[in-house]
């Protein structure tokens, strides 16, 4: 009789119910999904490590030239013989360099925060002074 039966009936004839067969099929599919999820987790960990490496490298490589540029500009400001408009351009350049350093600091801080190595402290922002600084930075572009 087993030879004339369908595959499902052959399994039932061997003492397994249809529900048991479906459970085994579902279990196999879940094992495949678990393997896939484990691979995804490994891939995400690898990408996170690569990102951390890039952030570290960018910070390490950009800080020295930014610091040197800032120091050179400060020396020019104090050397004397510059007109007021030239001093204002130099001051603006220093502010922009400081902004770039803050961007690097933020990248490093975000990476540390993502890794759980940094606590986040909220504090009030002086909106008027932040807006004034932004206006000073973009004013030359508007002119």
PDB file of N, CA and C in Angstrom, residues 3 12 19 35 37-38 76 101 107 109 112 114 123:
ATOM      1  N   UNK A   3       3.537   1.949  -1.585  1.00  0.00           N
ATOM      2  CA  UNK A   3       4.000   2.318  -2.911  1.00  0.00           C
ATOM      3  C   UNK A   3       2.949   3.087  -3.684  1.00  0.00           C
ATOM      4  N   UNK A  12       2.862   9.098   6.914  1.00  0.00           N
ATOM      5  CA  UNK A  12       1.834   8.738   7.897  1.00  0.00           C
ATOM      6  C   UNK A  12       1.865   7.233   8.124  1.00  0.00           C
ATOM      7  N   UNK A  19       1.187  16.742  10.910  1.00  0.00           N
ATOM      8  CA  UNK A  19       1.660  17.829  11.769  1.00  0.00           C
ATOM      9  C   UNK A  19       3.133  17.638  12.119  1.00  0.00           C
ATOM     10  N   UNK A  35      21.225  30.334  10.843  1.00  0.00           N
ATOM     11  CA  UNK A  35      22.560  30.395  10.230  1.00  0.00           C
ATOM     12  C   UNK A  35      22.716  31.712   9.478  1.00  0.00           C
ATOM     13  N   UNK A  37      21.120  34.549  10.044  1.00  0.00           N
ATOM     14  CA  UNK A  37      21.198  35.648  11.011  1.00  0.00           C
ATOM     15  C   UNK A  37      22.572  35.718  11.667  1.00  0.00           C
ATOM     16  N   UNK A  38      23.163  34.565  11.934  1.00  0.00           N
ATOM     17  CA  UNK A  38      24.508  34.555  12.507  1.00  0.00           C
ATOM     18  C   UNK A  38      25.510  35.172  11.531  1.00  0.00           C
ATOM     19  N   UNK A  76      50.584  84.546  12.424  1.00  0.00           N
ATOM     20  CA  UNK A  76      50.399  85.646  11.483  1.00  0.00           C
ATOM     21  C   UNK A  76      49.617  86.783  12.135  1.00  0.00           C
ATOM     22  N   UNK A 101      37.855  70.890  13.805  1.00  0.00           N
ATOM     23  CA  UNK A 101      38.331  70.089  14.938  1.00  0.00           C
ATOM     24  C   UNK A 101      37.137  69.568  15.744  1.00  0.00           C
ATOM     25  N   UNK A 107      32.911  63.074  15.596  1.00  0.00           N
ATOM     26  CA  UNK A 107      33.025  61.749  14.987  1.00  0.00           C
ATOM     27  C   UNK A 107      33.596  60.739  15.979  1.00  0.00           C
ATOM     28  N   UNK A 109      33.616  61.017  19.245  1.00  0.00           N
ATOM     29  CA  UNK A 109      32.646  60.841  20.330  1.00  0.00           C
ATOM     30  C   UNK A 109      31.494  59.933  19.917  1.00  0.00           C
ATOM     31  N   UNK A 112      32.709  56.409  20.047  1.00  0.00           N
ATOM     32  CA  UNK A 112      32.821  55.958  21.439  1.00  0.00           C
ATOM     33  C   UNK A 112      31.443  55.707  22.035  1.00  0.00           C
ATOM     34  N   UNK A 114      28.726  54.841  20.357  1.00  0.00           N
ATOM     35  CA  UNK A 114      28.189  53.626  19.733  1.00  0.00           C
ATOM     36  C   UNK A 114      28.798  52.373  20.348  1.00  0.00           C
ATOM     37  N   UNK A 123      22.914  69.391  27.737  1.00  0.00           N
ATOM     38  CA  UNK A 123      23.014  70.668  28.438  1.00  0.00           C
ATOM     39  C   UNK A 123      22.383  71.747  27.576  1.00  0.00           C
TER      40      UNK A 123
END
